[in-house]
């Protein structure tokens, strides 16, 4: 019997009791009331992430609801389908998800690619060293030779991850439907009395709704959903695979890379188990070029030409300065985040009131084909429909950004400033990239306070509805908080008491400049506070 991604127990999971288990997708809701599945438990975090997205896509195939069917969605959240019900729903898709054997193979090319030279299976791993990396000995995450064979479950997880997050790989190597290493944001709801989100709840909370033009019977159009059921649409002549006329479900199963795995008897490098393994694979360029898609699990931003583009993790630390983009400011949030407001209303009585739902954000920070780091962050959920709340939140974060810039620039002036003819000081060109850790520290130490203010803003918004938020007192408090933290970070980095040999005028200039910026840029410009005396706001009354 061929290995099948729906029928075989290939998913490594962890249950509430801490027990490790192996289930098929139909086992997602098994023992839900007694010892539910809490999370995937593969040995790599990117595998867990990509397979989670795969499960969301599979579940969408089984339950293709329209938005007007929110009540039916709520029923399955309250009482999840049984394993038998899931099996029945997925039965029509079973033949399309064979992973080895004869015929079309899941996430692999329609053609056998037998004319291509085999490559080591380790190259399926996103951060695996490429040919130039090996020549130059610049491996970053995984040293060569570490993985020589993968068992079928691990080979499936690795291939799904590569197709889902495919980075640039040189000429003809196509990136994923969202580009290389995209950012994914998922709603993680919490049931009343629970401390952790169950895997089914996370999967179910993030399935998209059918678009109006989509075919309701997805089983009848499988050839349009699974690319491996028909010859690959090649992109060597400028041909792309656009979303026009194609079902939304394809976004979960896109295959930008043309790959065929080579199965043989052997021993898995990671588990030590003997049996059918993958030691090599064949690939051929170019693959499929996916263009103009809006993936339901990713936020998008608008570029200068107003075109929507997927957000990607960036280098360095991530903090709440990134949340605006993840929430869909200057663009649109992931569809699952937009849907959560109405869905939450349907199931509010079974959710934990004291612990609000959170957003999990994750993805690779890529430099072309090089993986620099893996991002995993958690943020509060922000209602997409409350415009007054969004305005206030943006102002608060903009204020932090201005304060962080002020701290950074004045620290640089205090330590490296060059005196000008007019008696002022400017940052020396050699110091313009220094002390970035001062800005990072400022964001870090203000984040807990921001989350508390955000909680209050959300409460006031919920109480006032569409009438607006009376938040002038919070703006004043936030400005005071930012000032205190700004002076604290400035003093920590400059350490005025120990700089006895420094020009005192330069230090005084930097301190005065910090005070001016904290008022002009933070209080007036970002927070809209009119004057230090009145404390009034320039914002229009609601």
mmCIF file of C-alpha atoms in Angstrom, residues 273-497:
data_model
loop_
_atom_site.group_PDB
_atom_site.id
_atom_site.type_symbol
_atom_site.label_atom_id
_atom_site.label_comp_id
_atom_site.label_asym_id
_atom_site.label_seq_id
_atom_site.Cartn_x
_atom_site.Cartn_y
_atom_site.Cartn_z
ATOM 1 C CA UNK A 273 14.249 3.496 12.087
ATOM 2 C CA UNK A 274 14.777 1.163 9.146
ATOM 3 C CA UNK A 275 12.421 0.925 6.216
ATOM 4 C CA UNK A 276 11.544 2.964 3.160
ATOM 5 C CA UNK A 277 13.498 6.238 3.199
ATOM 6 C CA UNK A 278 14.432 9.095 0.890
ATOM 7 C CA UNK A 279 18.157 9.548 0.321
ATOM 8 C CA UNK A 280 17.955 11.496 -2.933
ATOM 9 C CA UNK A 281 15.549 13.455 -5.069
ATOM 10 C CA UNK A 282 15.437 14.790 -8.611
ATOM 11 C CA UNK A 283 14.455 18.285 -9.584
ATOM 12 C CA UNK A 284 14.118 20.250 -12.795
ATOM 13 C CA UNK A 285 13.846 23.964 -13.479
ATOM 14 C CA UNK A 286 11.947 26.089 -14.043
ATOM 15 C CA UNK A 287 9.001 25.368 -11.791
ATOM 16 C CA UNK A 288 5.654 27.070 -11.414
ATOM 17 C CA UNK A 289 5.610 30.850 -11.030
ATOM 18 C CA UNK A 290 2.716 31.836 -8.755
ATOM 19 C CA UNK A 291 1.693 35.469 -9.177
ATOM 20 C CA UNK A 292 -1.056 37.774 -7.832
ATOM 21 C CA UNK A 293 -2.188 35.474 -5.030
ATOM 22 C CA UNK A 294 -3.420 36.599 -1.642
ATOM 23 C CA UNK A 295 -2.768 33.735 0.760
ATOM 24 C CA UNK A 296 -5.454 33.528 3.494
ATOM 25 C CA UNK A 297 -2.889 33.020 6.288
ATOM 26 C CA UNK A 298 -0.578 35.968 5.564
ATOM 27 C CA UNK A 299 -0.774 39.749 6.031
ATOM 28 C CA UNK A 300 -0.100 41.993 3.041
ATOM 29 C CA UNK A 301 1.141 45.574 2.706
ATOM 30 C CA UNK A 302 0.747 48.119 -0.082
ATOM 31 C CA UNK A 303 3.874 49.256 -1.874
ATOM 32 C CA UNK A 304 4.320 52.739 -3.323
ATOM 33 C CA UNK A 305 2.269 51.666 -6.355
ATOM 34 C CA UNK A 306 -0.585 50.471 -4.074
ATOM 35 C CA UNK A 307 0.095 46.854 -5.005
ATOM 36 C CA UNK A 308 -0.517 44.297 -2.242
ATOM 37 C CA UNK A 309 2.604 42.320 -1.362
ATOM 38 C CA UNK A 310 3.111 39.663 1.338
ATOM 39 C CA UNK A 311 4.948 40.670 4.503
ATOM 40 C CA UNK A 312 8.177 38.820 5.306
ATOM 41 C CA UNK A 313 10.124 38.633 8.573
ATOM 42 C CA UNK A 314 13.056 41.039 8.761
ATOM 43 C CA UNK A 315 16.563 40.753 10.141
ATOM 44 C CA UNK A 316 17.134 41.502 13.812
ATOM 45 C CA UNK A 317 14.820 41.601 16.786
ATOM 46 C CA UNK A 318 11.068 41.619 16.372
ATOM 47 C CA UNK A 319 8.921 43.715 18.704
ATOM 48 C CA UNK A 320 5.571 45.447 18.769
ATOM 49 C CA UNK A 321 6.808 47.896 16.154
ATOM 50 C CA UNK A 322 6.080 45.073 13.667
ATOM 51 C CA UNK A 323 2.526 44.471 14.859
ATOM 52 C CA UNK A 324 0.946 47.209 12.745
ATOM 53 C CA UNK A 325 1.937 45.344 9.595
ATOM 54 C CA UNK A 326 0.794 42.013 10.987
ATOM 55 C CA UNK A 327 -2.562 43.560 11.911
ATOM 56 C CA UNK A 328 -2.999 44.797 8.350
ATOM 57 C CA UNK A 329 -2.240 48.518 8.697
ATOM 58 C CA UNK A 330 -1.267 49.903 5.259
ATOM 59 C CA UNK A 331 -2.598 46.730 3.703
ATOM 60 C CA UNK A 332 -4.726 43.843 4.862
ATOM 61 C CA UNK A 333 -4.393 41.257 7.628
ATOM 62 C CA UNK A 334 -4.584 37.520 7.078
ATOM 63 C CA UNK A 335 -8.121 36.433 6.243
ATOM 64 C CA UNK A 336 -8.299 34.351 9.415
ATOM 65 C CA UNK A 337 -7.632 37.464 11.525
ATOM 66 C CA UNK A 338 -10.357 39.401 9.707
ATOM 67 C CA UNK A 339 -12.823 36.540 10.145
ATOM 68 C CA UNK A 340 -12.155 36.126 13.849
ATOM 69 C CA UNK A 341 -14.286 39.080 14.957
ATOM 70 C CA UNK A 342 -17.557 37.580 13.698
ATOM 71 C CA UNK A 343 -16.510 34.034 14.541
ATOM 72 C CA UNK A 344 -15.655 35.015 18.093
ATOM 73 C CA UNK A 345 -19.157 36.387 18.608
ATOM 74 C CA UNK A 346 -20.595 32.978 17.682
ATOM 75 C CA UNK A 347 -18.562 31.066 20.309
ATOM 76 C CA UNK A 348 -17.856 33.703 22.968
ATOM 77 C CA UNK A 349 -19.563 31.697 25.701
ATOM 78 C CA UNK A 350 -17.007 28.863 25.465
ATOM 79 C CA UNK A 351 -13.873 31.013 25.183
ATOM 80 C CA UNK A 352 -11.662 32.071 28.071
ATOM 81 C CA UNK A 353 -12.652 35.645 28.924
ATOM 82 C CA UNK A 354 -9.686 36.366 31.198
ATOM 83 C CA UNK A 355 -7.085 35.280 28.632
ATOM 84 C CA UNK A 356 -7.809 36.804 25.212
ATOM 85 C CA UNK A 357 -6.943 34.982 22.028
ATOM 86 C CA UNK A 358 -3.490 35.621 20.624
ATOM 87 C CA UNK A 359 -1.905 35.730 17.215
ATOM 88 C CA UNK A 360 1.029 33.462 16.434
ATOM 89 C CA UNK A 361 3.367 34.923 13.815
ATOM 90 C CA UNK A 362 6.158 32.892 12.264
ATOM 91 C CA UNK A 363 8.366 32.535 9.207
ATOM 92 C CA UNK A 364 11.897 32.595 7.876
ATOM 93 C CA UNK A 365 13.987 35.725 7.586
ATOM 94 C CA UNK A 366 15.686 34.988 4.271
ATOM 95 C CA UNK A 367 18.519 36.670 2.425
ATOM 96 C CA UNK A 368 17.679 35.245 -0.992
ATOM 97 C CA UNK A 369 18.389 31.527 -0.470
ATOM 98 C CA UNK A 370 20.146 31.983 2.882
ATOM 99 C CA UNK A 371 18.148 31.481 6.077
ATOM 100 C CA UNK A 372 19.238 34.088 8.620
ATOM 101 C CA UNK A 373 16.783 33.233 11.393
ATOM 102 C CA UNK A 374 13.392 31.747 12.197
ATOM 103 C CA UNK A 375 10.838 34.134 13.686
ATOM 104 C CA UNK A 376 8.185 33.011 16.145
ATOM 105 C CA UNK A 377 6.288 35.714 18.014
ATOM 106 C CA UNK A 378 2.959 36.139 19.768
ATOM 107 C CA UNK A 379 0.789 39.250 19.647
ATOM 108 C CA UNK A 380 -2.669 40.244 20.874
ATOM 109 C CA UNK A 381 -5.516 40.141 18.365
ATOM 110 C CA UNK A 382 -6.889 43.499 17.212
ATOM 111 C CA UNK A 383 -10.448 43.824 15.837
ATOM 112 C CA UNK A 384 -10.187 44.839 12.202
ATOM 113 C CA UNK A 385 -13.496 46.727 12.128
ATOM 114 C CA UNK A 386 -12.880 49.202 14.994
ATOM 115 C CA UNK A 387 -11.349 52.158 13.151
ATOM 116 C CA UNK A 388 -11.102 54.419 16.218
ATOM 117 C CA UNK A 389 -9.258 51.714 18.110
ATOM 118 C CA UNK A 390 -6.884 51.182 15.191
ATOM 119 C CA UNK A 391 -6.204 54.929 15.038
ATOM 120 C CA UNK A 392 -5.329 55.064 18.735
ATOM 121 C CA UNK A 393 -3.133 51.974 18.580
ATOM 122 C CA UNK A 394 -1.254 53.334 15.584
ATOM 123 C CA UNK A 395 -0.656 56.640 17.370
ATOM 124 C CA UNK A 396 0.709 54.852 20.444
ATOM 125 C CA UNK A 397 3.119 52.744 18.374
ATOM 126 C CA UNK A 398 4.130 55.739 16.245
ATOM 127 C CA UNK A 399 4.918 57.562 19.494
ATOM 128 C CA UNK A 400 7.179 54.713 20.591
ATOM 129 C CA UNK A 401 8.898 54.765 17.223
ATOM 130 C CA UNK A 402 9.585 58.500 17.487
ATOM 131 C CA UNK A 403 10.845 58.086 21.059
ATOM 132 C CA UNK A 404 13.130 55.208 20.045
ATOM 133 C CA UNK A 405 14.562 57.331 17.227
ATOM 134 C CA UNK A 406 15.102 60.193 19.658
ATOM 135 C CA UNK A 407 16.930 57.959 22.133
ATOM 136 C CA UNK A 408 19.143 56.521 19.411
ATOM 137 C CA UNK A 409 20.082 59.836 17.806
ATOM 138 C CA UNK A 410 20.795 61.618 21.098
ATOM 139 C CA UNK A 411 22.879 58.730 22.431
ATOM 140 C CA UNK A 412 24.972 58.942 19.278
ATOM 141 C CA UNK A 413 25.342 62.704 19.648
ATOM 142 C CA UNK A 414 26.316 62.411 23.312
ATOM 143 C CA UNK A 415 29.044 59.894 22.555
ATOM 144 C CA UNK A 416 30.188 60.750 19.039
ATOM 145 C CA UNK A 417 28.735 64.179 18.148
ATOM 146 C CA UNK A 418 30.812 66.615 16.100
ATOM 147 C CA UNK A 419 30.490 70.311 16.967
ATOM 148 C CA UNK A 420 29.256 72.600 14.194
ATOM 149 C CA UNK A 421 29.950 76.295 13.584
ATOM 150 C CA UNK A 422 26.591 77.276 15.042
ATOM 151 C CA UNK A 423 27.370 75.483 18.314
ATOM 152 C CA UNK A 424 25.107 72.508 17.606
ATOM 153 C CA UNK A 425 26.255 68.907 17.247
ATOM 154 C CA UNK A 426 25.777 66.389 14.485
ATOM 155 C CA UNK A 427 26.370 62.667 14.392
ATOM 156 C CA UNK A 428 29.697 61.689 12.948
ATOM 157 C CA UNK A 429 29.306 59.723 9.716
ATOM 158 C CA UNK A 430 31.260 56.833 11.214
ATOM 159 C CA UNK A 431 28.719 56.525 14.047
ATOM 160 C CA UNK A 432 25.510 56.428 12.003
ATOM 161 C CA UNK A 433 25.214 52.644 12.347
ATOM 162 C CA UNK A 434 26.250 52.459 16.001
ATOM 163 C CA UNK A 435 24.226 51.909 19.189
ATOM 164 C CA UNK A 436 21.249 50.210 17.522
ATOM 165 C CA UNK A 437 20.956 48.155 20.684
ATOM 166 C CA UNK A 438 19.737 51.323 22.458
ATOM 167 C CA UNK A 439 16.695 51.434 20.193
ATOM 168 C CA UNK A 440 16.127 47.683 20.558
ATOM 169 C CA UNK A 441 16.287 47.955 24.345
ATOM 170 C CA UNK A 442 13.790 50.814 24.330
ATOM 171 C CA UNK A 443 11.274 48.764 22.348
ATOM 172 C CA UNK A 444 11.818 45.771 24.633
ATOM 173 C CA UNK A 445 11.302 47.588 27.932
ATOM 174 C CA UNK A 446 8.199 49.457 26.738
ATOM 175 C CA UNK A 447 6.424 46.392 25.314
ATOM 176 C CA UNK A 448 4.869 45.113 28.591
ATOM 177 C CA UNK A 449 3.472 48.588 29.284
ATOM 178 C CA UNK A 450 2.149 48.898 25.745
ATOM 179 C CA UNK A 451 0.298 45.609 26.076
ATOM 180 C CA UNK A 452 -1.414 46.890 29.217
ATOM 181 C CA UNK A 453 -2.459 50.116 27.477
ATOM 182 C CA UNK A 454 -3.653 48.091 24.483
ATOM 183 C CA UNK A 455 -5.851 46.018 26.777
ATOM 184 C CA UNK A 456 -7.454 49.177 28.190
ATOM 185 C CA UNK A 457 -7.917 50.651 24.710
ATOM 186 C CA UNK A 458 -9.678 47.479 23.545
ATOM 187 C CA UNK A 459 -11.955 47.526 26.597
ATOM 188 C CA UNK A 460 -12.914 51.158 26.015
ATOM 189 C CA UNK A 461 -13.486 50.500 22.332
ATOM 190 C CA UNK A 462 -15.784 47.564 23.120
ATOM 191 C CA UNK A 463 -17.774 49.727 25.547
ATOM 192 C CA UNK A 464 -18.112 52.754 23.271
ATOM 193 C CA UNK A 465 -18.730 50.841 20.048
ATOM 194 C CA UNK A 466 -18.508 53.110 17.006
ATOM 195 C CA UNK A 467 -18.652 56.340 19.037
ATOM 196 C CA UNK A 468 -14.888 56.580 19.376
ATOM 197 C CA UNK A 469 -12.551 56.271 22.316
ATOM 198 C CA UNK A 470 -11.973 58.910 24.971
ATOM 199 C CA UNK A 471 -8.275 58.209 25.394
ATOM 200 C CA UNK A 472 -6.632 61.578 26.101
ATOM 201 C CA UNK A 473 -5.747 60.461 29.616
ATOM 202 C CA UNK A 474 -4.098 57.329 28.218
ATOM 203 C CA UNK A 475 -2.154 59.379 25.687
ATOM 204 C CA UNK A 476 -0.829 61.599 28.462
ATOM 205 C CA UNK A 477 0.132 58.577 30.552
ATOM 206 C CA UNK A 478 1.782 56.881 27.576
ATOM 207 C CA UNK A 479 3.817 59.998 26.840
ATOM 208 C CA UNK A 480 4.941 60.156 30.468
ATOM 209 C CA UNK A 481 5.847 56.466 30.369
ATOM 210 C CA UNK A 482 7.856 56.856 27.170
ATOM 211 C CA UNK A 483 9.728 59.844 28.596
ATOM 212 C CA UNK A 484 10.707 57.937 31.727
ATOM 213 C CA UNK A 485 11.915 54.953 29.716
ATOM 214 C CA UNK A 486 13.728 57.181 27.221
ATOM 215 C CA UNK A 487 15.727 58.981 29.913
ATOM 216 C CA UNK A 488 16.478 55.638 31.546
ATOM 217 C CA UNK A 489 17.904 54.114 28.353
ATOM 218 C CA UNK A 490 19.780 57.316 27.499
ATOM 219 C CA UNK A 491 21.439 57.412 30.923
ATOM 220 C CA UNK A 492 22.297 53.716 30.752
ATOM 221 C CA UNK A 493 24.080 54.041 27.419
ATOM 222 C CA UNK A 494 25.635 57.454 27.920
ATOM 223 C CA UNK A 495 26.384 57.078 31.668
ATOM 224 C CA UNK A 496 26.956 60.794 32.172
ATOM 225 C CA UNK A 497 28.640 60.350 35.569
#
